[in-house]
Amino acid sequence: MTAATTRTGAAVDVGIPTVRTAPPSIGRPDVPELIDTFGRTARDLRVSITEKCSLRCTYCMPAEGLPAIPSGRLLTADEIVRLVGIAVHRLGVREVRFTGGEPLMRRDLEAIVSGCAERVPGVPLSMTTNAVGLEHRADALARAGLTRINVSLDTVDRAHFAELTRRDRLESVLAGIRGAQTAGLAPLKINAVLMRETLGGAAELLQWCLDSGCALRFIEQMPLDADHEWARENMVDARMLLDVLGERFDLREVGRDDPSAPAEEWSVDGGPATVGIIASVTRSFCEDCDRTRLTAEGTVRSCLFSDREVDLRDALRSGAEDEDLAELWRAAMWNKWAGHGINAAGFVPPQRSMGAIGG
């Protein structure tokens, strides 16, 4: 486990959990899919490919960034492609999203995408990014096989953006969004974290997304910050957001067309445009979660909030066959938690921050 220092000088743990072995899978049915004891099946794979990021968002990373992962501990492009292939062909995964840190920090991102596109043709390959520098790579990523992107953007006010991200890079983000649209990476979604600092600009951000042809989703802030300063009483919830947006827009609840989709949708001014709200804290959707996560070091993480991780990298590098790796993955997911437990007494946030887990 690795320690970092917050902006207040306190040490926090943001590194690798210590639980690294496959848990028992007693009672698991002999089926290939990633099922768990609560009857859920994971079909959505999130693959973190780096801990590095070009921004320092206050709710995600400490000011100095996360501790660097030695290059030898990161999965290589070929290893990522192999594990994605196992996930799709042996475990029933139907969608893959690349995350970070910031995926654009990997120079071999195009090779990762093209390798996966060749290995799992027809499977949607998406990416969550801050879009800094994306305008220079959007065409190549689209040609490699990337199908769409989600961009993390909390405000379109330059001064506020610089304050939140500790970097004055809003113009690069906006250029990246335009580049992605030109390259055909659609639908393009904007993810905005709900904070008291941004609530006043929520309507402005929604109007910008409507004008720019982007689908906006607001996300309730979860206790995944590296500084461990999240407090339930300070968070902005979905109801507060709806009240603010309702002062400017006519919102009508649409709901979810897919029970596993995290966002509840509201039509805006009669549609067809909608705005989504991912109320992870106040309207938990854990009972319908269909995600499995692969960290940049090659460990399976069954839940954002569980520090139990199963190491695939060492097994892969020790000569394990594809089915051996698939069995390790199945065992990891069989023991997935019922839910994140944020609202339970005695809740303890995970050791890893969001930037270290992957979105």
Short mmCIF file of C-alpha atoms in Angstrom, two decimals:
data_model
loop_
_atom_site.label_atom_id
_atom_site.label_comp_id
_atom_site.label_asym_id
_atom_site.label_seq_id
_atom_site.Cartn_x
_atom_site.Cartn_y
_atom_site.Cartn_z
CA MET A 1 0.00 0.00 0.00
CA THR A 2 1.34 3.41 -0.98
CA ALA A 3 0.93 6.69 0.85
CA ALA A 4 0.54 10.20 -0.50
CA THR A 5 0.21 13.56 1.22
CA THR A 6 -2.86 15.77 1.04
CA ARG A 7 -2.83 19.49 0.50
CA THR A 8 -3.24 19.85 4.28
CA GLY A 9 -0.14 17.78 4.92
CA ALA A 10 -1.86 14.62 6.18
CA ALA A 11 -0.85 11.22 4.87
CA VAL A 12 -3.47 9.18 3.06
CA ASP A 13 -3.44 5.73 1.51
CA VAL A 14 -4.09 5.81 -2.22
CA GLY A 15 -2.17 2.77 -3.38
CA ILE A 16 -2.63 -0.95 -3.80
CA PRO A 17 -4.79 -2.97 -1.38
CA THR A 18 -3.09 -5.87 0.33
CA VAL A 19 -5.67 -8.56 -0.48
CA ARG A 20 -4.31 -10.11 -3.64
CA THR A 21 -5.40 -13.76 -3.77
CA ALA A 22 -8.46 -15.37 -5.33
CA PRO A 23 -11.28 -15.87 -2.82
CA PRO A 24 -13.09 -19.22 -2.62
CA SER A 25 -16.09 -19.68 -4.91
CA ILE A 26 -18.01 -22.25 -2.87
CA GLY A 27 -21.41 -23.00 -4.36
CA ARG A 28 -20.80 -21.23 -7.65
CA PRO A 29 -22.73 -22.79 -10.55
CA ASP A 30 -20.63 -24.15 -13.40
CA VAL A 31 -21.43 -21.38 -15.89
CA PRO A 32 -18.98 -19.24 -17.88
CA GLU A 33 -20.45 -15.82 -17.10
CA LEU A 34 -19.34 -13.46 -14.32
CA ILE A 35 -22.17 -14.15 -11.89
CA ASP A 36 -22.22 -13.35 -8.19
CA THR A 37 -24.03 -14.69 -5.15
CA PHE A 38 -26.73 -12.00 -5.46
CA GLY A 39 -27.80 -13.08 -8.94
CA ARG A 40 -26.09 -10.30 -10.90
CA THR A 41 -24.06 -10.87 -14.06
CA ALA A 42 -21.20 -8.55 -14.99
CA ARG A 43 -21.13 -7.69 -18.69
CA ASP A 44 -19.59 -4.20 -18.63
CA LEU A 45 -15.78 -4.13 -18.28
CA ARG A 46 -13.86 -1.04 -17.17
CA VAL A 47 -10.14 -1.24 -17.91
CA SER A 48 -7.85 1.25 -16.20
CA ILE A 49 -4.65 1.61 -18.20
CA THR A 50 -2.70 4.17 -16.15
CA GLU A 51 -2.70 6.08 -12.88
CA LYS A 52 -1.24 9.19 -14.53
CA CYS A 53 -3.39 12.21 -15.32
CA SER A 54 -2.89 15.60 -16.96
CA LEU A 55 -5.25 17.28 -14.46
CA ARG A 56 -5.48 17.30 -10.67
CA CYS A 57 -9.21 17.41 -9.96
CA THR A 58 -9.77 18.15 -6.29
CA TYR A 59 -12.33 15.34 -5.86
CA CYS A 60 -10.11 12.72 -7.48
CA MET A 61 -6.39 13.29 -6.95
CA PRO A 62 -4.04 15.01 -4.52
CA ALA A 63 -2.31 18.12 -5.86
CA GLU A 64 0.92 16.25 -6.55
CA GLY A 65 -0.81 13.37 -8.30
CA LEU A 66 -0.91 9.70 -7.37
CA PRO A 67 2.24 7.72 -6.58
CA ALA A 68 3.75 6.50 -9.85
CA ILE A 69 3.30 2.84 -10.71
CA PRO A 70 6.59 1.33 -11.94
CA SER A 71 6.25 0.57 -15.64
CA GLY A 72 6.97 -3.11 -15.08
CA ARG A 73 3.87 -3.44 -12.92
CA LEU A 74 1.53 -1.94 -15.50
CA LEU A 75 -0.19 -4.24 -17.95
CA THR A 76 1.33 -4.01 -21.41
CA ALA A 77 -0.79 -3.37 -24.48
CA ASP A 78 -0.63 -7.05 -25.45
CA GLU A 79 -1.65 -8.13 -21.94
CA ILE A 80 -4.62 -5.76 -21.95
CA VAL A 81 -5.72 -7.10 -25.33
CA ARG A 82 -5.45 -10.68 -24.11
CA LEU A 83 -7.48 -10.03 -20.96
CA VAL A 84 -10.15 -8.13 -22.89
CA GLY A 85 -10.36 -11.09 -25.24
CA ILE A 86 -10.83 -13.47 -22.32
CA ALA A 87 -13.50 -11.22 -20.83
CA VAL A 88 -15.51 -11.17 -24.05
CA HIS A 89 -15.01 -14.66 -25.43
CA ARG A 90 -15.02 -16.65 -22.18
CA LEU A 91 -16.86 -14.50 -19.63
CA GLY A 92 -19.68 -12.86 -21.55
CA VAL A 93 -18.56 -9.23 -21.40
CA ARG A 94 -20.42 -7.11 -23.97
CA GLU A 95 -18.90 -3.65 -23.57
CA VAL A 96 -15.42 -2.36 -22.75
CA ARG A 97 -14.43 1.08 -21.54
CA PHE A 98 -10.87 2.33 -21.09
CA THR A 99 -10.24 4.55 -18.10
CA GLY A 100 -7.39 5.94 -15.99
CA GLY A 101 -6.10 8.12 -14.50
CA GLU A 102 -6.21 9.60 -17.95
CA PRO A 103 -6.05 7.08 -20.83
CA LEU A 104 -4.49 9.67 -23.16
CA MET A 105 -1.37 9.54 -20.98
CA ARG A 106 -0.61 6.13 -22.53
CA ARG A 107 1.40 6.62 -25.72
CA ASP A 108 0.30 3.18 -26.88
CA LEU A 109 -3.42 3.88 -26.43
CA GLU A 110 -4.08 3.53 -30.16
CA ALA A 111 -2.33 0.14 -30.13
CA ILE A 112 -4.45 -0.98 -27.17
CA VAL A 113 -7.65 0.07 -28.91
CA SER A 114 -6.75 -1.44 -32.28
CA GLY A 115 -5.60 -4.68 -30.67
CA CYS A 116 -8.87 -4.99 -28.76
CA ALA A 117 -10.94 -4.09 -31.82
CA GLU A 118 -9.24 -6.89 -33.73
CA ARG A 119 -9.57 -9.38 -30.86
CA VAL A 120 -13.24 -8.64 -30.06
CA PRO A 121 -14.80 -7.31 -33.29
CA GLY A 122 -18.24 -5.80 -32.87
CA VAL A 123 -17.88 -5.13 -29.14
CA PRO A 124 -18.30 -1.42 -28.28
CA LEU A 125 -14.99 0.12 -27.16
CA SER A 126 -15.36 3.42 -25.34
CA MET A 127 -13.17 5.67 -23.22
CA THR A 128 -13.57 8.04 -20.28
CA THR A 129 -11.22 10.99 -20.68
CA ASN A 130 -10.65 14.58 -19.64
CA ALA A 131 -10.09 15.34 -23.37
CA VAL A 132 -6.88 17.33 -22.81
CA GLY A 133 -4.99 16.82 -26.07
CA LEU A 134 -7.73 14.66 -27.57
CA GLU A 135 -8.02 16.88 -30.65
CA HIS A 136 -4.62 15.55 -31.78
CA ARG A 137 -5.57 11.87 -31.41
CA ALA A 138 -9.31 11.61 -31.99
CA ASP A 139 -9.03 10.64 -35.66
CA ALA A 140 -6.42 7.96 -34.97
CA LEU A 141 -8.44 6.54 -32.09
CA ALA A 142 -11.57 6.39 -34.22
CA ARG A 143 -9.64 4.61 -36.97
CA ALA A 144 -8.23 2.20 -34.37
CA GLY A 145 -11.75 1.17 -33.40
CA LEU A 146 -12.82 3.41 -30.54
CA THR A 147 -16.57 3.91 -30.82
CA ARG A 148 -17.41 6.70 -28.38
CA ILE A 149 -16.14 8.72 -25.42
CA ASN A 150 -17.27 10.15 -22.11
CA VAL A 151 -15.62 13.45 -21.18
CA SER A 152 -15.24 14.53 -17.57
CA LEU A 153 -16.15 18.23 -17.44
CA ASP A 154 -17.62 19.97 -14.40
CA THR A 155 -17.81 23.57 -15.61
CA VAL A 156 -17.38 25.66 -18.75
CA ASP A 157 -16.17 28.67 -16.77
CA ARG A 158 -12.43 28.95 -17.37
CA ALA A 159 -11.49 30.36 -13.95
CA HIS A 160 -13.62 27.82 -12.13
CA PHE A 161 -12.24 24.99 -14.26
CA ALA A 162 -8.68 25.99 -13.37
CA GLU A 163 -9.59 26.07 -9.68
CA LEU A 164 -11.23 22.64 -9.71
CA THR A 165 -8.60 20.89 -11.80
CA ARG A 166 -5.55 22.88 -10.67
CA ARG A 167 -4.76 23.34 -14.37
CA ASP A 168 -5.81 26.08 -16.86
CA ARG A 169 -6.71 23.67 -19.67
CA LEU A 170 -10.37 24.31 -20.45
CA GLU A 171 -9.67 25.40 -24.03
CA SER A 172 -7.83 22.14 -24.69
CA VAL A 173 -10.77 20.17 -23.30
CA LEU A 174 -13.25 22.00 -25.52
CA ALA A 175 -10.99 21.50 -28.54
CA GLY A 176 -10.82 17.80 -27.70
CA ILE A 177 -14.60 17.55 -27.57
CA ARG A 178 -14.90 19.21 -30.98
CA GLY A 179 -12.21 16.90 -32.36
CA ALA A 180 -14.02 13.83 -31.06
CA GLN A 181 -17.29 14.95 -32.62
CA THR A 182 -15.60 15.59 -35.95
CA ALA A 183 -14.01 12.11 -35.78
CA GLY A 184 -17.43 10.54 -35.26
CA LEU A 185 -16.92 9.39 -31.68
CA ALA A 186 -20.58 9.52 -30.76
CA PRO A 187 -22.73 9.74 -28.81
CA LEU A 188 -20.48 12.03 -26.81
CA LYS A 189 -21.38 12.19 -23.13
CA ILE A 190 -20.25 14.74 -20.56
CA ASN A 191 -19.80 13.59 -16.96
CA ALA A 192 -20.02 16.28 -14.27
CA VAL A 193 -19.45 15.61 -10.58
CA LEU A 194 -21.99 17.32 -8.34
CA MET A 195 -20.33 19.65 -5.83
CA ARG A 196 -21.43 22.72 -3.91
CA GLU A 197 -18.78 24.63 -5.85
CA THR A 198 -20.39 23.74 -9.19
CA LEU A 199 -24.11 23.63 -8.35
CA GLY A 200 -24.57 27.30 -9.24
CA GLY A 201 -23.21 26.66 -12.74
CA ALA A 202 -25.14 23.44 -13.39
CA ALA A 203 -27.78 25.13 -15.58
CA GLU A 204 -25.08 26.89 -17.60
CA LEU A 205 -23.31 23.58 -18.19
CA LEU A 206 -26.54 21.92 -19.28
CA GLN A 207 -27.28 24.74 -21.73
CA TRP A 208 -23.75 24.46 -23.14
CA CYS A 209 -24.25 20.71 -23.66
CA LEU A 210 -27.59 21.26 -25.36
CA ASP A 211 -26.02 23.84 -27.69
CA SER A 212 -22.99 21.61 -28.38
CA GLY A 213 -24.83 18.36 -29.07
CA CYS A 214 -23.49 16.57 -26.00
CA ALA A 215 -25.44 14.42 -23.55
CA LEU A 216 -24.87 15.59 -19.97
CA ARG A 217 -24.88 13.37 -16.92
CA PHE A 218 -24.42 14.67 -13.39
CA ILE A 219 -22.88 12.30 -10.85
CA GLU A 220 -23.32 12.48 -7.10
CA GLN A 221 -19.92 12.76 -5.48
CA MET A 222 -18.81 9.55 -3.80
CA PRO A 223 -16.19 9.03 -1.08
CA LEU A 224 -13.45 8.19 -3.58
CA ASP A 225 -11.29 11.31 -3.21
CA ALA A 226 -7.60 10.81 -2.50
CA ASP A 227 -7.67 13.36 0.32
CA HIS A 228 -10.51 11.52 2.12
CA GLU A 229 -12.37 14.78 2.76
CA TRP A 230 -15.77 13.62 1.49
CA ALA A 231 -18.59 14.08 4.01
CA ARG A 232 -22.18 12.93 3.53
CA GLU A 233 -23.59 16.13 5.01
CA ASN A 234 -21.68 18.28 2.50
CA MET A 235 -22.62 16.47 -0.71
CA VAL A 236 -25.05 17.79 -3.31
CA ASP A 237 -27.71 15.21 -4.03
CA ALA A 238 -29.99 14.63 -7.01
CA ARG A 239 -32.93 16.49 -5.48
CA MET A 240 -30.89 19.64 -4.93
CA LEU A 241 -29.71 19.51 -8.55
CA LEU A 242 -33.23 19.03 -9.91
CA ASP A 243 -34.42 22.04 -7.93
CA VAL A 244 -31.67 24.22 -9.42
CA LEU A 245 -32.13 22.98 -13.00
CA GLY A 246 -35.91 23.27 -12.65
CA GLU A 247 -35.60 27.03 -12.24
CA ARG A 248 -34.45 27.28 -15.88
CA PHE A 249 -35.64 24.12 -17.64
CA ASP A 250 -38.81 22.06 -17.77
CA LEU A 251 -37.72 18.61 -16.62
CA ARG A 252 -39.84 15.46 -16.89
CA GLU A 253 -38.64 12.15 -15.48
CA VAL A 254 -37.99 9.46 -18.08
CA GLY A 255 -36.20 6.91 -15.89
CA ARG A 256 -33.95 4.13 -17.16
CA ASP A 257 -34.45 2.08 -20.32
CA ASP A 258 -31.89 -0.41 -18.99
CA PRO A 259 -32.02 -1.34 -15.27
CA SER A 260 -28.22 -1.69 -15.24
CA ALA A 261 -27.68 1.81 -16.63
CA PRO A 262 -26.43 4.07 -13.83
CA ALA A 263 -28.13 7.26 -15.06
CA GLU A 264 -31.78 8.15 -14.56
CA GLU A 265 -32.90 10.41 -17.41
CA TRP A 266 -35.05 13.55 -17.46
CA SER A 267 -36.35 15.11 -20.68
CA VAL A 268 -35.39 18.78 -21.08
CA ASP A 269 -38.00 21.26 -22.28
CA GLY A 270 -40.09 18.54 -23.84
CA GLY A 271 -37.18 16.66 -25.45
CA PRO A 272 -35.73 15.06 -27.40
CA ALA A 273 -32.71 16.13 -25.35
CA THR A 274 -32.32 14.62 -21.90
CA VAL A 275 -30.13 15.13 -18.86
CA GLY A 276 -28.99 12.19 -16.77
CA ILE A 277 -28.36 11.96 -13.03
CA ILE A 278 -26.24 9.19 -11.54
CA ALA A 279 -27.38 9.26 -7.92
CA SER A 280 -24.88 6.70 -6.66
CA VAL A 281 -25.32 7.72 -3.03
CA THR A 282 -28.97 8.66 -2.55
CA ARG A 283 -30.54 6.36 -5.18
CA SER A 284 -28.15 3.45 -5.18
CA PHE A 285 -28.40 1.03 -8.12
CA CYS A 286 -26.04 -1.59 -6.67
CA GLU A 287 -28.66 -4.34 -6.99
CA ASP A 288 -28.51 -3.98 -10.77
CA CYS A 289 -24.76 -3.39 -11.14
CA ASP A 290 -23.26 -5.23 -14.12
CA ARG A 291 -19.66 -3.97 -13.97
CA THR A 292 -16.33 -5.66 -13.50
CA ARG A 293 -13.11 -3.68 -13.24
CA LEU A 294 -9.52 -4.34 -14.23
CA THR A 295 -6.92 -2.07 -12.64
CA ALA A 296 -3.85 -0.78 -14.43
CA GLU A 297 -1.75 -3.37 -12.55
CA GLY A 298 -3.93 -6.23 -13.75
CA THR A 299 -6.09 -6.94 -10.72
CA VAL A 300 -9.81 -7.65 -10.85
CA ARG A 301 -11.87 -5.35 -8.65
CA SER A 302 -15.46 -6.50 -8.30
CA CYS A 303 -16.78 -3.27 -6.74
CA LEU A 304 -15.59 0.33 -6.59
CA PHE A 305 -15.74 0.23 -2.81
CA SER A 306 -14.25 -3.19 -2.13
CA ASP A 307 -10.50 -3.36 -1.63
CA ARG A 308 -10.53 -7.07 -2.40
CA GLU A 309 -8.55 -7.53 -5.61
CA VAL A 310 -7.52 -10.66 -7.44
CA ASP A 311 -4.23 -10.59 -9.32
CA LEU A 312 -4.37 -11.71 -12.95
CA ARG A 313 -1.08 -10.11 -14.02
CA ASP A 314 1.22 -12.44 -12.08
CA ALA A 315 -0.73 -15.48 -13.20
CA LEU A 316 -0.64 -14.26 -16.79
CA ARG A 317 3.11 -13.67 -16.64
CA SER A 318 3.65 -17.07 -15.02
CA GLY A 319 2.21 -18.83 -18.05
CA ALA A 320 -1.43 -19.30 -17.07
CA GLU A 321 -3.76 -20.47 -19.83
CA ASP A 322 -6.74 -18.32 -20.83
CA GLU A 323 -9.18 -20.59 -19.00
CA ASP A 324 -7.06 -20.43 -15.84
CA LEU A 325 -7.27 -16.64 -15.94
CA ALA A 326 -10.99 -16.82 -16.61
CA GLU A 327 -11.48 -19.02 -13.54
CA LEU A 328 -9.62 -16.52 -11.35
CA TRP A 329 -11.85 -13.75 -12.72
CA ARG A 330 -15.03 -15.77 -12.10
CA ALA A 331 -13.99 -16.44 -8.50
CA ALA A 332 -13.33 -12.74 -7.92
CA MET A 333 -16.76 -11.73 -9.18
CA TRP A 334 -18.64 -14.54 -7.41
CA ASN A 335 -17.76 -12.86 -4.11
CA LYS A 336 -18.87 -9.37 -5.15
CA TRP A 337 -20.39 -7.27 -2.37
CA ALA A 338 -24.13 -6.59 -2.23
CA GLY A 339 -23.52 -2.84 -2.39
CA HIS A 340 -21.21 0.01 -1.51
CA GLY A 341 -22.69 0.59 1.96
CA ILE A 342 -22.03 4.35 1.95
CA ASN A 343 -25.08 5.05 4.08
CA ALA A 344 -24.39 2.25 6.56
CA ALA A 345 -23.06 2.87 10.05
CA GLY A 346 -19.33 2.23 10.19
CA PHE A 347 -18.78 2.71 6.46
CA VAL A 348 -15.08 2.89 5.60
CA PRO A 349 -14.05 4.30 2.19
CA PRO A 350 -11.74 2.22 0.01
CA GLN A 351 -7.98 2.63 0.14
CA ARG A 352 -7.77 3.49 -3.54
CA SER A 353 -9.13 6.78 -4.85
CA MET A 354 -11.14 6.95 -8.07
CA GLY A 355 -8.04 7.97 -10.00
CA ALA A 356 -6.26 4.80 -8.90
CA ILE A 357 -9.23 2.48 -9.50
CA GLY A 358 -10.44 3.75 -12.86
CA GLY A 359 -13.85 5.30 -13.54
#
